[in-house]
Short mmCIF file of C-alpha atoms and ligand atoms in Angstrom, two decimals:
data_model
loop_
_atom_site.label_atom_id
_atom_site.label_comp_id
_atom_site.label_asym_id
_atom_site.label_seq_id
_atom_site.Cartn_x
_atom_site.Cartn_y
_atom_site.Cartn_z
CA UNK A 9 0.00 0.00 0.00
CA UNK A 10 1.44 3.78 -1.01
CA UNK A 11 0.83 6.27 1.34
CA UNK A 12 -2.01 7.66 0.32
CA UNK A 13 -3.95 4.48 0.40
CA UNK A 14 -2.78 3.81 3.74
CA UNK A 15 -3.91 7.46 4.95
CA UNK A 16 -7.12 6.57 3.03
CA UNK A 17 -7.70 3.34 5.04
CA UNK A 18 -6.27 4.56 8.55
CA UNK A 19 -7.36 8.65 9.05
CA UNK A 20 -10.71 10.20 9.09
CA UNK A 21 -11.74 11.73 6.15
CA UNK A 22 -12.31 15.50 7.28
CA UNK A 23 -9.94 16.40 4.79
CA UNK A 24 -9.38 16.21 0.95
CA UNK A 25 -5.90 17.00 0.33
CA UNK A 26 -4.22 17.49 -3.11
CA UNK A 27 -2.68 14.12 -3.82
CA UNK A 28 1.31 14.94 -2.95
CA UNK A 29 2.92 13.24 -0.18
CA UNK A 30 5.59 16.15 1.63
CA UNK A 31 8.89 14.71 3.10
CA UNK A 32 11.09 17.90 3.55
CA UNK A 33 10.42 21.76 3.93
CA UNK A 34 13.41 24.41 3.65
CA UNK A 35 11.82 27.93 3.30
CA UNK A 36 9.57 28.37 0.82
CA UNK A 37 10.27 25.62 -0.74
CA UNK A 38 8.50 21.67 0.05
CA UNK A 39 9.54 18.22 -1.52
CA UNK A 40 7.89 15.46 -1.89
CA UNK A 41 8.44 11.44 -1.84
CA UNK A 42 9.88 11.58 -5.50
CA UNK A 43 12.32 14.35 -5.17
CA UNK A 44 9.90 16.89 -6.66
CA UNK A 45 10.27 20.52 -5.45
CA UNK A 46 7.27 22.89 -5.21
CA UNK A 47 7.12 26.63 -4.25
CA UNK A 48 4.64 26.48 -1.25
CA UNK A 49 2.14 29.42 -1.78
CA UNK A 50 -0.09 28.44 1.10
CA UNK A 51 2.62 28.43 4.15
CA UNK A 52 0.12 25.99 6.42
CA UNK A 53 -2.72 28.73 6.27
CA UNK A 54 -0.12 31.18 7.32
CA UNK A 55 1.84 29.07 10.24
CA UNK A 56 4.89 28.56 8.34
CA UNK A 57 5.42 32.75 7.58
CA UNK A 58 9.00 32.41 8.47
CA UNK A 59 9.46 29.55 5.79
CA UNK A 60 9.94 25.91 6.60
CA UNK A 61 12.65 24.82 9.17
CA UNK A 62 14.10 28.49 9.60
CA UNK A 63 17.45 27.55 11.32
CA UNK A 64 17.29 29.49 13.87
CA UNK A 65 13.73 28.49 14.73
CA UNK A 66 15.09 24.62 14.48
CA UNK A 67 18.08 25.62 16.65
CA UNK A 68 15.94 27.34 19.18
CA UNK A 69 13.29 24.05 18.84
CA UNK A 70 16.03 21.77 19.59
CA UNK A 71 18.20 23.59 22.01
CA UNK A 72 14.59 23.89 24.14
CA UNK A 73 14.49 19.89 23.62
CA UNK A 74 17.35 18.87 24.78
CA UNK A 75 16.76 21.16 27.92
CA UNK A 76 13.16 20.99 29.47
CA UNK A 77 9.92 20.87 27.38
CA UNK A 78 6.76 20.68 29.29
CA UNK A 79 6.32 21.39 33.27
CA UNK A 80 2.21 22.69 32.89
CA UNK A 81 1.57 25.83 34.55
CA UNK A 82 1.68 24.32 37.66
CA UNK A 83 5.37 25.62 38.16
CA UNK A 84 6.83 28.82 36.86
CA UNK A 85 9.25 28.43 33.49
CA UNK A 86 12.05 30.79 33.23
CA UNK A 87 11.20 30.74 28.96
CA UNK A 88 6.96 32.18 29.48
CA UNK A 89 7.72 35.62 30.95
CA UNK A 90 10.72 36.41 27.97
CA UNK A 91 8.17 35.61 25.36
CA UNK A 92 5.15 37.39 26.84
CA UNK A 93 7.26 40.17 27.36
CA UNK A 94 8.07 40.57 24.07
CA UNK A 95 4.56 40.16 22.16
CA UNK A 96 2.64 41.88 24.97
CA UNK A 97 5.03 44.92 24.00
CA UNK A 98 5.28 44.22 20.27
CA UNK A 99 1.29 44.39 20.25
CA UNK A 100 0.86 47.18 22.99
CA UNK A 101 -1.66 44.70 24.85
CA UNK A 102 -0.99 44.62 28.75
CA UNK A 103 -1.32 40.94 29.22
CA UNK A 104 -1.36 37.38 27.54
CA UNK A 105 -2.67 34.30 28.45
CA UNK A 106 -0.96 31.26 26.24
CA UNK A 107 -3.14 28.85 24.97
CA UNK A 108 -1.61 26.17 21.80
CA UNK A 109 -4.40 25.78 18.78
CA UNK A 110 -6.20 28.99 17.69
CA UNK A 111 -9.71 27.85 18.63
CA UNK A 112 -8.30 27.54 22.51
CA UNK A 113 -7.51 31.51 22.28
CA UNK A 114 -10.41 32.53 20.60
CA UNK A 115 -12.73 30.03 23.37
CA UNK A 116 -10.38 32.11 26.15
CA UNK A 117 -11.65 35.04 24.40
CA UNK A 118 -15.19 34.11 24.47
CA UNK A 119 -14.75 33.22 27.89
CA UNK A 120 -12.81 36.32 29.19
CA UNK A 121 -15.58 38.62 27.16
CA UNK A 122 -18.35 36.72 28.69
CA UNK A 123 -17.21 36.81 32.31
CA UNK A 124 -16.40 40.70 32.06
CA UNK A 125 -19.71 41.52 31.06
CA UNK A 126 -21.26 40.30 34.16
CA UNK A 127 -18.35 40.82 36.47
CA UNK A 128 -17.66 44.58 34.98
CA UNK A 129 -20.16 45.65 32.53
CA UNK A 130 -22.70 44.48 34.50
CA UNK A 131 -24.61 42.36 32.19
CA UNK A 132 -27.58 40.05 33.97
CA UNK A 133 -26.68 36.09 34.57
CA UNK A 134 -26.69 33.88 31.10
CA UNK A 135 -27.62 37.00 29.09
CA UNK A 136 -24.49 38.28 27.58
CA UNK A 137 -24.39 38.47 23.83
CA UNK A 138 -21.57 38.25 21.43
CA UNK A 139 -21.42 39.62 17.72
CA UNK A 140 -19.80 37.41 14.80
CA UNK A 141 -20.13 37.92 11.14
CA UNK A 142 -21.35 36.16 8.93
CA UNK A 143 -18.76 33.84 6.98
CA UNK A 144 -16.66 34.32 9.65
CA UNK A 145 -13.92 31.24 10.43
CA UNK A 146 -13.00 31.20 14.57
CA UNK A 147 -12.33 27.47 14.59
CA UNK A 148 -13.96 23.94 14.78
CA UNK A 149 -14.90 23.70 18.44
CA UNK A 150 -18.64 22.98 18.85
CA UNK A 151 -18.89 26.36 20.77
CA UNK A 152 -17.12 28.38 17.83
CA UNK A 153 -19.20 26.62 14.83
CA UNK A 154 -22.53 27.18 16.88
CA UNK A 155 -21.77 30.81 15.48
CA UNK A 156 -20.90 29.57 12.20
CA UNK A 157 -22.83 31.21 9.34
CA UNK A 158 -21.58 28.08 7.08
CA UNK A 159 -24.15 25.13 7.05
CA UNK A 160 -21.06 22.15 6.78
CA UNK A 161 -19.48 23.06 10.25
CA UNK A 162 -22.12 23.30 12.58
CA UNK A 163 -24.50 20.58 10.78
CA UNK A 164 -25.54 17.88 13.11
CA UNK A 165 -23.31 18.97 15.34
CA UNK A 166 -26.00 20.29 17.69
CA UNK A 167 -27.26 20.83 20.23
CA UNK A 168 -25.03 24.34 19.26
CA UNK A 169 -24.24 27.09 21.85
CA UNK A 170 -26.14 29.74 22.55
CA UNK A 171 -25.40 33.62 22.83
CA UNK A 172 -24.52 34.65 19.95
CA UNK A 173 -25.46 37.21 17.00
CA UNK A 174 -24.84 37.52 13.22
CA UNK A 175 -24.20 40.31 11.33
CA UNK A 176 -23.57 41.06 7.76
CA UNK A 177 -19.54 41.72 7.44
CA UNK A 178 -18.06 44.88 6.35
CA UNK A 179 -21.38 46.49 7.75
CA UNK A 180 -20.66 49.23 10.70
CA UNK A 181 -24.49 50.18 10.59
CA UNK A 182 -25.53 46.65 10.92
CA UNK A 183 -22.94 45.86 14.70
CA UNK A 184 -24.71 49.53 15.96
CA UNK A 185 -28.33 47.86 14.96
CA UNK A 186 -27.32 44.93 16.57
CA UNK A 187 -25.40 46.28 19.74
CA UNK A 188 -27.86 45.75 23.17
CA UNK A 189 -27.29 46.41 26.96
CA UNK A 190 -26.43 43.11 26.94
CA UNK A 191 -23.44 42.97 24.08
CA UNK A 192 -20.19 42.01 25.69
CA UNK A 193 -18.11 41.62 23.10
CA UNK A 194 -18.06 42.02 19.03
CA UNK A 195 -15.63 39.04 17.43
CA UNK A 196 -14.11 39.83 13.86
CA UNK A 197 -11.51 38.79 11.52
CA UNK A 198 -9.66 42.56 10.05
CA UNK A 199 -9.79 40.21 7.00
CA UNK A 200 -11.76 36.84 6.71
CA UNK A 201 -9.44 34.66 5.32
CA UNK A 202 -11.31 31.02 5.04
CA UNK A 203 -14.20 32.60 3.45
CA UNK A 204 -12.16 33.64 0.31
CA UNK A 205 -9.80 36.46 1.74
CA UNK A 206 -12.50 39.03 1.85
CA UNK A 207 -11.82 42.47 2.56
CA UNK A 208 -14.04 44.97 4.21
CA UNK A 209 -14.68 48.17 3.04
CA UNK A 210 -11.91 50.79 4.26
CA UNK A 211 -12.28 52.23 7.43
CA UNK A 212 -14.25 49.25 8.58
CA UNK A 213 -12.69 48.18 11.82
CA UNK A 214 -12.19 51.83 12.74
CA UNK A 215 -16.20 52.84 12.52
CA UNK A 216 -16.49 49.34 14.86
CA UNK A 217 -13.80 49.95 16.92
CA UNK A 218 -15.43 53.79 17.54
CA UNK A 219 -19.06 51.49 18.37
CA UNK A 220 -17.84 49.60 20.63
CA UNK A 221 -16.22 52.18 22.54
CA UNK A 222 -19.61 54.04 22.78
CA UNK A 223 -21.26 51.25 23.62
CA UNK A 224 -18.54 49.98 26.36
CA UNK A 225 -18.65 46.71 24.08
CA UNK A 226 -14.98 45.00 23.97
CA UNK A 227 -13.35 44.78 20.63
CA UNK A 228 -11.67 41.62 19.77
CA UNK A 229 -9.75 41.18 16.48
CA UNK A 230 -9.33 37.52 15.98
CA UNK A 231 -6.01 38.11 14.31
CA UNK A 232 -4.53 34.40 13.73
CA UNK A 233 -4.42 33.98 10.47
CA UNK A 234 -3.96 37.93 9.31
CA UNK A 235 -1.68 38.92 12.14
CA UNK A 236 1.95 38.91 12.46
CA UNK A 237 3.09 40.13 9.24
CA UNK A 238 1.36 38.30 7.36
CA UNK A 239 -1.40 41.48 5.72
CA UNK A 240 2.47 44.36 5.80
CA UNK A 241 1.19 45.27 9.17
CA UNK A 242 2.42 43.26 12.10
CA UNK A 243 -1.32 43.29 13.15
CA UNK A 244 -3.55 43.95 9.74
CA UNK A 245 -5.85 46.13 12.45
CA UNK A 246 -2.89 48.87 12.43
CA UNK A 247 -4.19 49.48 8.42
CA UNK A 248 -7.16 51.09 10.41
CA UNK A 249 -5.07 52.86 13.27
CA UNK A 250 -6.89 50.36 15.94
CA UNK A 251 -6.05 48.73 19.40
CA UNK A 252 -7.90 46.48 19.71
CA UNK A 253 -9.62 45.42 23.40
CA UNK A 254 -8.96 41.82 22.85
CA UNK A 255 -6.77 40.24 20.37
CA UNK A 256 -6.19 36.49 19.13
CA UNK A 257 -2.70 35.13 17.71
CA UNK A 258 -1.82 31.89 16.74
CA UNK A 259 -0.79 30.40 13.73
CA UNK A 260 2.91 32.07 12.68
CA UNK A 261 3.27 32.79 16.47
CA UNK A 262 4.86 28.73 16.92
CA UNK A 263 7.20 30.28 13.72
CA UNK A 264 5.86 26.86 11.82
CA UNK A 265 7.39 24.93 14.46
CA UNK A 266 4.06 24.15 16.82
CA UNK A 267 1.04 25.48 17.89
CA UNK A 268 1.16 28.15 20.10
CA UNK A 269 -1.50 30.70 20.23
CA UNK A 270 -2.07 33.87 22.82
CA UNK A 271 -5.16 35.88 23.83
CA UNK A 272 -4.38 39.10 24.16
CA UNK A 273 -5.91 41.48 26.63
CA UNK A 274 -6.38 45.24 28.36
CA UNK A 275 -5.73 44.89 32.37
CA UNK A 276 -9.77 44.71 33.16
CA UNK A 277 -10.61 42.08 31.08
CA UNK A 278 -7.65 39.72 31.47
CA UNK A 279 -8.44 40.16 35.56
CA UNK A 280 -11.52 38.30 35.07
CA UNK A 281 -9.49 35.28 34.90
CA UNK A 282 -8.33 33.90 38.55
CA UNK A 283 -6.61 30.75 39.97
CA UNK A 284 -8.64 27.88 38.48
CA UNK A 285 -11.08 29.54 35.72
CA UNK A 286 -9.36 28.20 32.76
CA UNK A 287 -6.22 26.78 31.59
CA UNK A 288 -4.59 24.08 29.18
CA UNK A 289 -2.07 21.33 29.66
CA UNK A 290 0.18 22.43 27.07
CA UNK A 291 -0.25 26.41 26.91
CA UNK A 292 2.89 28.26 27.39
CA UNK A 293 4.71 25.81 28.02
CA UNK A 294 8.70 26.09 27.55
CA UNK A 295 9.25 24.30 24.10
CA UNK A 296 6.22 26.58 22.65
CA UNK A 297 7.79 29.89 24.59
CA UNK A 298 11.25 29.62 23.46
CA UNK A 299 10.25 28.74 19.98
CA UNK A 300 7.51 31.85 20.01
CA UNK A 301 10.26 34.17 21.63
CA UNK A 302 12.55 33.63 18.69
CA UNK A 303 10.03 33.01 16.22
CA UNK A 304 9.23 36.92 16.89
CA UNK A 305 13.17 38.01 17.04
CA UNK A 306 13.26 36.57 13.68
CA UNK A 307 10.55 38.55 12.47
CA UNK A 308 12.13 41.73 13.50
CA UNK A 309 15.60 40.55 12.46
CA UNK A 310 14.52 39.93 9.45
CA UNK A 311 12.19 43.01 8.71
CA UNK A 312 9.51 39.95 7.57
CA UNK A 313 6.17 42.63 7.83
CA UNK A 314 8.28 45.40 5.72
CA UNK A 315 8.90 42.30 3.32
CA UNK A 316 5.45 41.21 3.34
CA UNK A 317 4.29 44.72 2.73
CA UNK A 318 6.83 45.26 -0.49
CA UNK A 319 6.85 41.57 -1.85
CA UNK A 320 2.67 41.84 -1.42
CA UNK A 321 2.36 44.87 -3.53
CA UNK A 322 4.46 43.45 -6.25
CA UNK A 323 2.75 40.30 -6.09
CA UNK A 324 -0.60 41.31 -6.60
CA UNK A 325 0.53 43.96 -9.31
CA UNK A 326 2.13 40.89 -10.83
CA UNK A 327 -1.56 39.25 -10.36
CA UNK A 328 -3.50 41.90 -11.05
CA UNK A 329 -1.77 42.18 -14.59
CA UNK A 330 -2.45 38.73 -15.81
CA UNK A 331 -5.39 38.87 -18.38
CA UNK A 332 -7.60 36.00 -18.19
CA UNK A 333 -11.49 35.76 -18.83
CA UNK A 334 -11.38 32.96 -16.05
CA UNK A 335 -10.07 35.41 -13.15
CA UNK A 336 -13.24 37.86 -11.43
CA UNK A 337 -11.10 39.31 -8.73
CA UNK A 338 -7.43 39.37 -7.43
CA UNK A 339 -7.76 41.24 -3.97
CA UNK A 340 -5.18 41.10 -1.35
CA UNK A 341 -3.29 42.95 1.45
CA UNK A 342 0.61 41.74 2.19
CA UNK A 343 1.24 37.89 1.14
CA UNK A 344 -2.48 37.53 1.60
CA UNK A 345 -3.89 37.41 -1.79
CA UNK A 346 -7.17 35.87 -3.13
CA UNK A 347 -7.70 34.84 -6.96
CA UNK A 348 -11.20 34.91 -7.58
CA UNK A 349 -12.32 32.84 -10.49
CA UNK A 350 -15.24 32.91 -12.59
CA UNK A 351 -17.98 30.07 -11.20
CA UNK A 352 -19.14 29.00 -14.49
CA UNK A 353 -15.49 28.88 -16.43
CA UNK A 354 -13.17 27.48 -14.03
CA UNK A 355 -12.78 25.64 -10.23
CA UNK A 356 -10.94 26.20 -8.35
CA UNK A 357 -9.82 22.76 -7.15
CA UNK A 358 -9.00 22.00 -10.59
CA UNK A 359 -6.71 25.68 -10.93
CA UNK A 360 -4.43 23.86 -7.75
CA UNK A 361 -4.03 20.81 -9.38
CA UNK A 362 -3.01 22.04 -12.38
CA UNK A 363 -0.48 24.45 -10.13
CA UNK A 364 0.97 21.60 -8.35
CA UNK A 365 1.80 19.46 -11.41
CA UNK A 366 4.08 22.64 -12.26
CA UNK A 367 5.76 23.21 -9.12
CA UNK A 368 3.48 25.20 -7.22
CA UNK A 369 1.04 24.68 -4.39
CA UNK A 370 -2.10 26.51 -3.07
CA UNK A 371 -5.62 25.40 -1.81
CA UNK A 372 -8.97 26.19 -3.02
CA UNK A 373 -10.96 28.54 -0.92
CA UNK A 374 -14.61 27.82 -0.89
CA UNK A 375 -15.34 26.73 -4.97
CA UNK A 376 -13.93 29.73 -6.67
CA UNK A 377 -10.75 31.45 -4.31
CA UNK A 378 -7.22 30.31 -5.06
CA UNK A 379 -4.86 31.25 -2.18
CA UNK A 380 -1.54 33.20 -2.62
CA UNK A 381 -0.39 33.17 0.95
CA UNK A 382 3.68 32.42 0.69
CA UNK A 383 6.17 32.21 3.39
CA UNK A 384 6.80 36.07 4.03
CA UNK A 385 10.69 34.48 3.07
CA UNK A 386 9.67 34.00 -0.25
CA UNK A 387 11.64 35.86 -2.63
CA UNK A 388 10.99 37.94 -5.56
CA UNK A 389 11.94 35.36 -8.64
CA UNK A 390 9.89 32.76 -6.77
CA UNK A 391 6.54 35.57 -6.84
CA UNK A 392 7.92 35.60 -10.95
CA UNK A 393 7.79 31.92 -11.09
CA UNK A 394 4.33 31.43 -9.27
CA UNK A 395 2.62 33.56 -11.69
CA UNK A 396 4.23 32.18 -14.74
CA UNK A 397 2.62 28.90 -13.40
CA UNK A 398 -0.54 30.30 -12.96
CA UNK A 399 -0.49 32.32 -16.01
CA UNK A 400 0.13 29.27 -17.85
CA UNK A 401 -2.36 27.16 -16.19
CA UNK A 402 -4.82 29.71 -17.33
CA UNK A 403 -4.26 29.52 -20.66
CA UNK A 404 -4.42 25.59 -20.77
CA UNK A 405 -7.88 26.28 -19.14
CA UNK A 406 -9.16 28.97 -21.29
CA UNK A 407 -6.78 28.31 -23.94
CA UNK A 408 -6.83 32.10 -25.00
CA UNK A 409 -4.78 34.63 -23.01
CA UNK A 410 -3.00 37.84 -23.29
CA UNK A 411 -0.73 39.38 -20.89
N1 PXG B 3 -9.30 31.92 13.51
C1 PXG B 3 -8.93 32.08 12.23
C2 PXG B 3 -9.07 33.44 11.60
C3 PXG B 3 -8.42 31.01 11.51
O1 PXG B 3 -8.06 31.19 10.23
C4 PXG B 3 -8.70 29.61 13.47
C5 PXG B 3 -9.20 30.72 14.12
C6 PXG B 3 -8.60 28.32 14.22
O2 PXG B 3 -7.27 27.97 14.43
P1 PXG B 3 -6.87 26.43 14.75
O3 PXG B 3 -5.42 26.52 15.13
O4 PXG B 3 -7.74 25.98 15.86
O5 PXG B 3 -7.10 25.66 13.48
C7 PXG B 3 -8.31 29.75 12.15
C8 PXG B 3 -7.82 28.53 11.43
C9 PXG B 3 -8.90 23.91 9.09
C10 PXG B 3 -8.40 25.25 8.70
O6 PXG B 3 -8.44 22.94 8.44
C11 PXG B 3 -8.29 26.26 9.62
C12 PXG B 3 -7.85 27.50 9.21
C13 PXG B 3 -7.50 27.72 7.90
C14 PXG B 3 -7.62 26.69 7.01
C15 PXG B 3 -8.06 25.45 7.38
O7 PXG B 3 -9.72 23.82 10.00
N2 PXG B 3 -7.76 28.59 10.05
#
């Protein structure tokens, strides 16, 4: 049996990955099992930004190793407080509280929002709301896809969660309509990313941010997949000049390494949280911290968001310019570009399969999005050789383009 059968026969089948079988990662480059190099153009839904195996993130990984891994929180690490430090002052947020998948830090925020509206705000027992968006993407837990505006994740998953409220996104009017005495907190992503990098109208996040201050409701940017470099800001909420109340990392923060992920808080809100309220096993613990600490030196070192911000302009110029009857869209911000195709001429699906069998790799979005969302290491001649792929795999499909 080849791999893939024996994946087929032992693993659930929640996935439907592109048939390639990766054995080795050095920036952003992968292999696979027959030598084959690809560029990597979706970097693990951003969790590989610094590239694959960074050496210094592999040094830093197995230095940790060989010295002390996990303790839980039960006894105090000499490698949490270092990394803290640093992202708490990187992001200007007072306090974090380390958490290891991205659905655990946005269920901590969820948590810390709902317990400071009663505690603080003063909301009554069991009544405080929380605004999502619709087509938002917060994770798989049953709590997160209760709030789900997509049928697939929350279907017969029930009984689903209660307490929270959908709005349209990229709709300031519609969070004020929807904002009660009761609103503790209003959840969004700057840009959603699994619903086909969609990009709200400018100015967005600043209207809300201005709402929620009125309305004492707390902000929380769920900033795992856009944060970090990954939009040319190191948070993609700085494009609208806003601090966020609560903010959500994850993803790039483990530097591709392992999951690590951090809610992110003002004083008031993080006090809610005593002794005993809520915790995890694995969160913060000193093989995550040391990789995270240097994962974010390396960032800085290596100017990665200025990179991001340059090598995402060109990009999407580079995008933007192909001609092709088969593209609707290409909208972006940073490395974190969206190709929308035209439903009736071409899918998506079949776009990355085309794209892998020369050398490249990217996911379909929903039916019609292909992803551009590199390595923020990826370098200029690889952008050139990405969209000579794709270029090419357009004309196969439409068999008439110009550039
Ligand atoms: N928030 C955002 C904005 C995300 O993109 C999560 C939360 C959840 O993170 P974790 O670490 O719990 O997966 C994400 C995750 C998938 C999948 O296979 C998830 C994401 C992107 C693509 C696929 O569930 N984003």
């Amino acid at each position: 049996m080849n791999t893939l059968q024996l994946e087929a026969q032992y693993c659930a089948h929640n996935y439907h990955p592109l048939p390639v079988v990766l054995v080795k990662g050095e920036g952003a480059y992968v292999w696979d099992d027959n030598g084959q190099r690809y560029l990597d153009m979706m970097s693990a839904y951003s969790a590989v930004s610094h590239g694959h195996c960074h050496p210094r993130l592999v040094k830093a990984m197995s230095e940790q190793a060989a010295r002390l891994t996990i303790v839980s929180r039960a006894f105090h690490t000499d490698t949490l407080a270092p990394f803290l430090q640093m992202i708490c002052e990187m992001t200007g947020q007072p306090r974090a509280l380390p958490m290891n998948t991205g659905a655990e830090a946005v269920e901590t925020a969820l948590k810390a929002a709902r317990k400071w509206a009663y505690s603080v705000k003063g909301v009554a027992a069991d009544k405080a709301e929380i605004i999502v968006c619709d087509g938002n993407f917060h994770g798989r837990t049953i709590s997160i896809v209760s709030f789900s505006s997509e049928d697939q994740y929350k279907h017969q998953f029930g009984p689903l969660t209660p307490g929270f409220k959908n709005i349209s996104y990229g709709d300031a009017e519609a969070l004020e309509a929807a904002i009660t005495d009761n609103t503790a907190a209003f959840l969004v992503e700057p840009i959603q990313g699994e619903a086909g990098i969609v990009m709200p109208p400018p100015g967005y996040l600043a209207k809300c941010a201005e709402l929620c201050k009125r309305h004492n409701v707390l902000l929380i940017c769920d900033e795992i997949q856009t944060g970090l470099g990954r939009t040319g800001k190191l948070l993609a909420c700085e494009h609208d000049g806003v601090q966020p109340d609560g903010l959500i990392l994850g993803k790039a923060l483990g530097g591709g390494m392992m999951p690590v992920s951090l809610f992110l808080s003002r004083e008031d809100v993080m006090a809610v949280f005593e002794p005993g309220d809520h915790g995890s096993t694995f969160g913060g613990n000193p093989l995550a911290s040391a990789v995270a600490l240097e994962a974010m030196k390396v960032l800085q070192d290596e100017a990665l968001v200025e990179r991001s911000a340059k090598l995402g302009e060109y990009m999407l110029q580079q995008l933007q310019a192909i001609k092709s009857d088969l593209i609707q869209e290409v909208r972006g911000r940073g490395l974190f570009i969206g190709i929308e195709l035209d439903p009736q001429r071409a899918s998506a699906r079949e776009v990355c399969e085309r794209l892998m069998s020369k050398g490249v790799l990217s996911k379909e979005t929903h039916e019609t999005v292909v992803r551009m969302a590199p390595p923020l290491v990826i370098t200029e001649a690889q952008i050139d050789e990405t969209v000579a792929a794709l270029k090419s795999v357009l004309a196969e499909l439409s068999g008439e383009i110009s550039v």
